[in-house]
Short mmCIF file of C-alpha atoms in Angstrom, two decimals:
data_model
loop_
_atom_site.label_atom_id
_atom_site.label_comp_id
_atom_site.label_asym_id
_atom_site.label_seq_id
_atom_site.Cartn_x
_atom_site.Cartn_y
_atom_site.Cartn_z
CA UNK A 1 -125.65 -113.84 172.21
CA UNK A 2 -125.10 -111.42 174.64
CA UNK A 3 -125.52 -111.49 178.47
CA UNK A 4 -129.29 -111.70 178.04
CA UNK A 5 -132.35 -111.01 180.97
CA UNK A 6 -135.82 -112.16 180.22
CA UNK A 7 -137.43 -111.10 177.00
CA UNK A 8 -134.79 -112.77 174.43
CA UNK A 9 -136.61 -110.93 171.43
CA UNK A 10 -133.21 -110.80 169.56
CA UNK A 11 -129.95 -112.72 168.58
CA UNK A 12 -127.08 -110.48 168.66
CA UNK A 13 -123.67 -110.82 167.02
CA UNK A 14 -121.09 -110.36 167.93
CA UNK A 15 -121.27 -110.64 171.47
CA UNK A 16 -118.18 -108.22 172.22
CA UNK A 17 -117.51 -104.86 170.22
CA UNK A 18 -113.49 -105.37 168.82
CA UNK A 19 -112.03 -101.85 167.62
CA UNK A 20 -109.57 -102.04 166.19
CA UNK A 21 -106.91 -99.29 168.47
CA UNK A 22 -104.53 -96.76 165.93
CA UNK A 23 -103.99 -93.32 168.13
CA UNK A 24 -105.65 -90.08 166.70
CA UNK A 25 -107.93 -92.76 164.83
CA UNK A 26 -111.83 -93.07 164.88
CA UNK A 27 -112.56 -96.55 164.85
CA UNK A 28 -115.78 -98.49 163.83
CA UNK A 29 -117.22 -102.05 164.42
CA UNK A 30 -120.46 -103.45 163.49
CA UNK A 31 -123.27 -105.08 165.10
CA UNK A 32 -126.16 -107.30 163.68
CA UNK A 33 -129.31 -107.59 165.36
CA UNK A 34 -131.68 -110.01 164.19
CA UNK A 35 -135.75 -110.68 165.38
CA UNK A 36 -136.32 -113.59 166.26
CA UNK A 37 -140.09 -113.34 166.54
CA UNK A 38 -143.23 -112.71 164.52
CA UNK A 39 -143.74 -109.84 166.13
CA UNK A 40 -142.16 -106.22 165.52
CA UNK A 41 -139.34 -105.86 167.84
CA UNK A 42 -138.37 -102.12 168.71
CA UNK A 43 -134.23 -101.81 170.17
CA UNK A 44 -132.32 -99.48 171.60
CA UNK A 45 -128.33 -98.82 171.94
CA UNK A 46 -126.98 -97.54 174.99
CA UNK A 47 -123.32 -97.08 176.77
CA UNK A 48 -121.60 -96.18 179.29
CA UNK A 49 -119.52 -94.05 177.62
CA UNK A 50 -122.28 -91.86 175.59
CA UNK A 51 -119.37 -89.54 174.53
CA UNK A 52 -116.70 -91.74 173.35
CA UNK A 53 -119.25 -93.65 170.43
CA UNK A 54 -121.46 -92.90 168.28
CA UNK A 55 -124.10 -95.35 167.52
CA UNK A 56 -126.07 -95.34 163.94
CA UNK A 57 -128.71 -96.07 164.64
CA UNK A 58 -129.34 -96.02 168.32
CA UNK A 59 -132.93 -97.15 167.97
CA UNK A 60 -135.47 -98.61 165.85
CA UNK A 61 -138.06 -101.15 164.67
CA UNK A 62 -137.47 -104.62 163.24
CA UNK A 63 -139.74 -106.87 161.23
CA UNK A 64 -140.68 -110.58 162.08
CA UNK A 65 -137.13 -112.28 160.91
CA UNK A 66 -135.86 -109.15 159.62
CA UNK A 67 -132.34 -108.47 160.44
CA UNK A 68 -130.71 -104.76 161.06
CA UNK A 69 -127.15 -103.64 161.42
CA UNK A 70 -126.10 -100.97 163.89
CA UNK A 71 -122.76 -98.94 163.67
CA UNK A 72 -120.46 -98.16 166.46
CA UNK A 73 -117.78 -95.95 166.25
CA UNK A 74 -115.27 -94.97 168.18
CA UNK A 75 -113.70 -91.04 168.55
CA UNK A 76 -109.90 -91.18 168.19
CA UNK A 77 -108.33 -91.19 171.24
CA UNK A 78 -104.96 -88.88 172.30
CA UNK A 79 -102.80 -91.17 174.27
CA UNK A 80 -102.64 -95.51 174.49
CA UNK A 81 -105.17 -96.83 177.28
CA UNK A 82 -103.32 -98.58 179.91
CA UNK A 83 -102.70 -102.41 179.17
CA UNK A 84 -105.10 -101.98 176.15
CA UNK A 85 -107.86 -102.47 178.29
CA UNK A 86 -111.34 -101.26 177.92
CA UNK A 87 -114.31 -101.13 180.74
CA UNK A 88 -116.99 -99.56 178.22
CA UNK A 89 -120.34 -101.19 177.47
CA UNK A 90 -123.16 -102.02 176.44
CA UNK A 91 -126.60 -102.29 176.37
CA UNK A 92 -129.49 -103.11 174.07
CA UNK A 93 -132.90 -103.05 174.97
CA UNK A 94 -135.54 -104.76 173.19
CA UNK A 95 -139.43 -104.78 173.53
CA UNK A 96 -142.58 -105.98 171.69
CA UNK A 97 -144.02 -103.10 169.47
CA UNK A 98 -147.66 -102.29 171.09
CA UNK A 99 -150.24 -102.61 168.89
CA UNK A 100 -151.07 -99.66 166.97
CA UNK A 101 -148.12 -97.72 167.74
CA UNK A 102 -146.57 -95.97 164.65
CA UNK A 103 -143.22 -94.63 166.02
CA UNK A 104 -140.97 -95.23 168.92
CA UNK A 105 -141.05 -93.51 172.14
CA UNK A 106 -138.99 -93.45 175.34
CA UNK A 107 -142.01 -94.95 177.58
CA UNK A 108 -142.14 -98.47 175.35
CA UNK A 109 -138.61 -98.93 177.15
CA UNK A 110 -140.04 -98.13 180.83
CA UNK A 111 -139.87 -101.11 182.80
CA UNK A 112 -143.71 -101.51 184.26
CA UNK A 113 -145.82 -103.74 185.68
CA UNK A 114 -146.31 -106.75 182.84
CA UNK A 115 -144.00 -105.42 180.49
CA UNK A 116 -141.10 -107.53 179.23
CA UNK A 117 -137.98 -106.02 178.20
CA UNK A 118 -135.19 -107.66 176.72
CA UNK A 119 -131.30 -106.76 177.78
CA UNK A 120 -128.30 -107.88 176.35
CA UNK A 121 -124.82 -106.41 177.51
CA UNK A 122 -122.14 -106.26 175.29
CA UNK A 123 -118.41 -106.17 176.49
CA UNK A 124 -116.07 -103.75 174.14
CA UNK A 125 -111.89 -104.76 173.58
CA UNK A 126 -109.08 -103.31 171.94
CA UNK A 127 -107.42 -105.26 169.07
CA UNK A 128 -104.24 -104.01 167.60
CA UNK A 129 -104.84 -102.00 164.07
CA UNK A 130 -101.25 -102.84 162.24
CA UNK A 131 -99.39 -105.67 163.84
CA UNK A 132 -95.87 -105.67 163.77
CA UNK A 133 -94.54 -108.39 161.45
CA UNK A 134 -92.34 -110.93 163.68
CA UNK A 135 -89.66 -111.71 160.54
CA UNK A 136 -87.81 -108.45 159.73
CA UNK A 137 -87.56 -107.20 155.92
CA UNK A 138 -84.26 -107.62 154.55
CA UNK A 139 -82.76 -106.15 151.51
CA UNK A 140 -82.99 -107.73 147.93
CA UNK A 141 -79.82 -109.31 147.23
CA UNK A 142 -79.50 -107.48 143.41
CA UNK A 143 -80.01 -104.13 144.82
CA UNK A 144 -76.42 -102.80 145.46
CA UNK A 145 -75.08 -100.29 142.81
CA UNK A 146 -72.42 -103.13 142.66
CA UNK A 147 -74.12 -105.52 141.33
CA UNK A 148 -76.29 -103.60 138.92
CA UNK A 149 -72.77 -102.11 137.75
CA UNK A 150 -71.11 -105.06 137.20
CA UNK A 151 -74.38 -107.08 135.31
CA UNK A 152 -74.01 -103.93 132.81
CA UNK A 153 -70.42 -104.56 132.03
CA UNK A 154 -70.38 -108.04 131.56
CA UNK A 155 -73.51 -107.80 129.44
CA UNK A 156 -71.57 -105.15 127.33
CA UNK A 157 -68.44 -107.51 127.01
CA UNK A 158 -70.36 -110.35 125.80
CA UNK A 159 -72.34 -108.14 123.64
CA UNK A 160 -69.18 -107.10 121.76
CA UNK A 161 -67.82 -110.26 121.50
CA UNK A 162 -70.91 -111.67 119.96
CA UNK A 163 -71.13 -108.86 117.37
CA UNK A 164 -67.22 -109.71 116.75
CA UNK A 165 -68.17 -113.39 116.32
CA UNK A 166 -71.31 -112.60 113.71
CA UNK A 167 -69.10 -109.63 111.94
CA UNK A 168 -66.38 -112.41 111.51
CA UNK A 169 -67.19 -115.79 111.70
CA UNK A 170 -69.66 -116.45 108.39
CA UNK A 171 -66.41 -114.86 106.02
CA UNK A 172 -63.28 -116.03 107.31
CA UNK A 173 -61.06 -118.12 105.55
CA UNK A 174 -58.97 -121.23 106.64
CA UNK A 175 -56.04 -119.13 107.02
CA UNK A 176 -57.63 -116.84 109.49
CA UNK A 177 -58.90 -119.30 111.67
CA UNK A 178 -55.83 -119.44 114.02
CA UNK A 179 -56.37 -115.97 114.81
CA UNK A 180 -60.16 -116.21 115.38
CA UNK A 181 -59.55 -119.52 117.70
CA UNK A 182 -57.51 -117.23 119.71
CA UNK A 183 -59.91 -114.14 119.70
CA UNK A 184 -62.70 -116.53 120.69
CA UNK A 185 -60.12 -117.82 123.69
CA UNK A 186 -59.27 -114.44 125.13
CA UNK A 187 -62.89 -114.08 125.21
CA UNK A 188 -63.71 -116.86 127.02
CA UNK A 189 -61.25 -116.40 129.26
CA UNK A 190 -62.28 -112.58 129.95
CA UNK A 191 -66.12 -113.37 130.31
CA UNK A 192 -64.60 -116.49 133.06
CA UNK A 193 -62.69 -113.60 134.50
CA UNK A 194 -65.39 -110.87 134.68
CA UNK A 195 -67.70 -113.53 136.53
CA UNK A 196 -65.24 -114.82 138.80
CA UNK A 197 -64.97 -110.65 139.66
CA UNK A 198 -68.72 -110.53 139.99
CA UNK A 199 -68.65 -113.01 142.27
CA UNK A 200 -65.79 -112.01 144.58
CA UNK A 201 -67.30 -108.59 144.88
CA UNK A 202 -70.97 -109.85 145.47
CA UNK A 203 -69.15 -111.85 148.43
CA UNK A 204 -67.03 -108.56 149.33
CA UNK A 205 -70.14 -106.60 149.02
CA UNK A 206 -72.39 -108.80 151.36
CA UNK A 207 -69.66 -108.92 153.80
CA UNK A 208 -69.36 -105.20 154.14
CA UNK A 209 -73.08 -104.92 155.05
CA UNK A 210 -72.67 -107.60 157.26
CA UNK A 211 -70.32 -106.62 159.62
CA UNK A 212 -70.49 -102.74 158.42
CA UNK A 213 -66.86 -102.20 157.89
CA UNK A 214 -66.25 -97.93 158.31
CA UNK A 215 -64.23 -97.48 154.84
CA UNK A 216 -66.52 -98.55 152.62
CA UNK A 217 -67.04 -96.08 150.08
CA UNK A 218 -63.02 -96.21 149.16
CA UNK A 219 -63.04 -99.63 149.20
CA UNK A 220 -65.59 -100.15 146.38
CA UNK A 221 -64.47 -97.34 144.68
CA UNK A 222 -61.01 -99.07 143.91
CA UNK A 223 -62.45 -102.21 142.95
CA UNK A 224 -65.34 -100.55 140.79
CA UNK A 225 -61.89 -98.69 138.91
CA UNK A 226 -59.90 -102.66 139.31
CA UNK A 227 -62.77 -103.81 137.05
CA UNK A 228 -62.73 -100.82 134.65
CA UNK A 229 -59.77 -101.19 133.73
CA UNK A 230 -60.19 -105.49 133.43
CA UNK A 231 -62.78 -105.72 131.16
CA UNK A 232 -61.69 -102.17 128.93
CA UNK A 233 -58.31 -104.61 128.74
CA UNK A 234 -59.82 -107.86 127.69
CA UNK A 235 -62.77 -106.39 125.13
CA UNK A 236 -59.79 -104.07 123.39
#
């Protein structure tokens, strides 16, 4: 509830407005008023700060039990508030309906002789709109050109040496085995070779971001031609 006076005709909630605060922004909260009675309750919104919010709707009736939910928004503001601090707020009045009356009218809120009149004030904060995230983003670790590069050659050597193995391997005679033995060793020993590459210039490559070395471009651009030249050797 709110900071409530006599009359407690309704339970409001919240009991402080939150907007949420983005700069040239309108920003809008919600508020729930529910009757507590079994009698028709009529409310009204007010504020401090008439034209900063806009309240829909500032007024109306309520059944016994019946609940209704006011919007508050707030115009978009030019420049950050100091400390994120906010001294707006609010008030909602609340009164028994008189019998027989049809529509609302300024007077039922006139504080008279006998009448009861509820009041609850409602505080209004800032909360931030987009946090900043505490753990900062760091690049995926397949992302490089390098690396994309050098998965596409090694796939392409082992591709060829598989299609030399199926093109081979289910007509060859004894006598040719010798030769194929030592086919299938060179390949071995270039696909060993290509990832032991892959992995020296992942490390290179990491390295260079890491401490941001000035030559880069040159630098990869030999060992992108180092590698060329490796695996056009060994799938010959």
């Amino acid at each position: 509830m709110g900071i409530s006076g006599p009359g407690d005709f309704l339970s409001i909630h919240p009991t402080e407005l939150k907007f949420p605060f983005e700069l040239r922004k309108q920003s809008s909260c919600s508020l729930q008023l529910t009757n507590r009675t079994d009698q028709y309750i009529a409310f009204k919104v007010k504020t401090t700060n008439p034209r900063k919010y806009s309240v829909r709707p500032n007024a109306g009736v309520i059944r016994p039990g019946a609940i209704s939910n006011v919007t508050v928004t707030m115009q978009a503001h030019k420049e950050m508030p100091p400390d994120m601090q906010c001294k707006d707020k609010f008030l909602v009045q609340s009164v028994v309906m008189p019998e027989g009356a049809k529509e609302l009218n300024q007077q039922m809120f006139e504080k008279e002789d006998g009448k009861v009149i509820g009041e609850s004030k409602l505080r209004v904060a800032y909360i931030p709109a987009n946090p900043p995230s505490p753990v900062p983003e760091e690049p995926e670790e397949d992302s490089s050109p390098i690396s994309s590069m050098i998965d596409d050659e090694v796939k392409s050597s082992e591709h060829v040496s598989r299609t030399f193995e199926e093109s081979t391997g289910g007509a060859s005679s004894s006598e040719d085995w010798p030769m194929i033995s030592k086919l299938m060793e060179e390949k071995t020993s270039a696909t060993q070779q290509n990832q032991k590459l892959y992995l020296e210039l992942e490390k290179t490559r990491k390295e260079i971001l890491r401490n941001q070395v000035g030559r880069v471009s040159l630098f990869i651009a030999l060992l992108i031609g180092l590698v060329g030249v490796l695996i056009g050797y060994f799938i010959r």
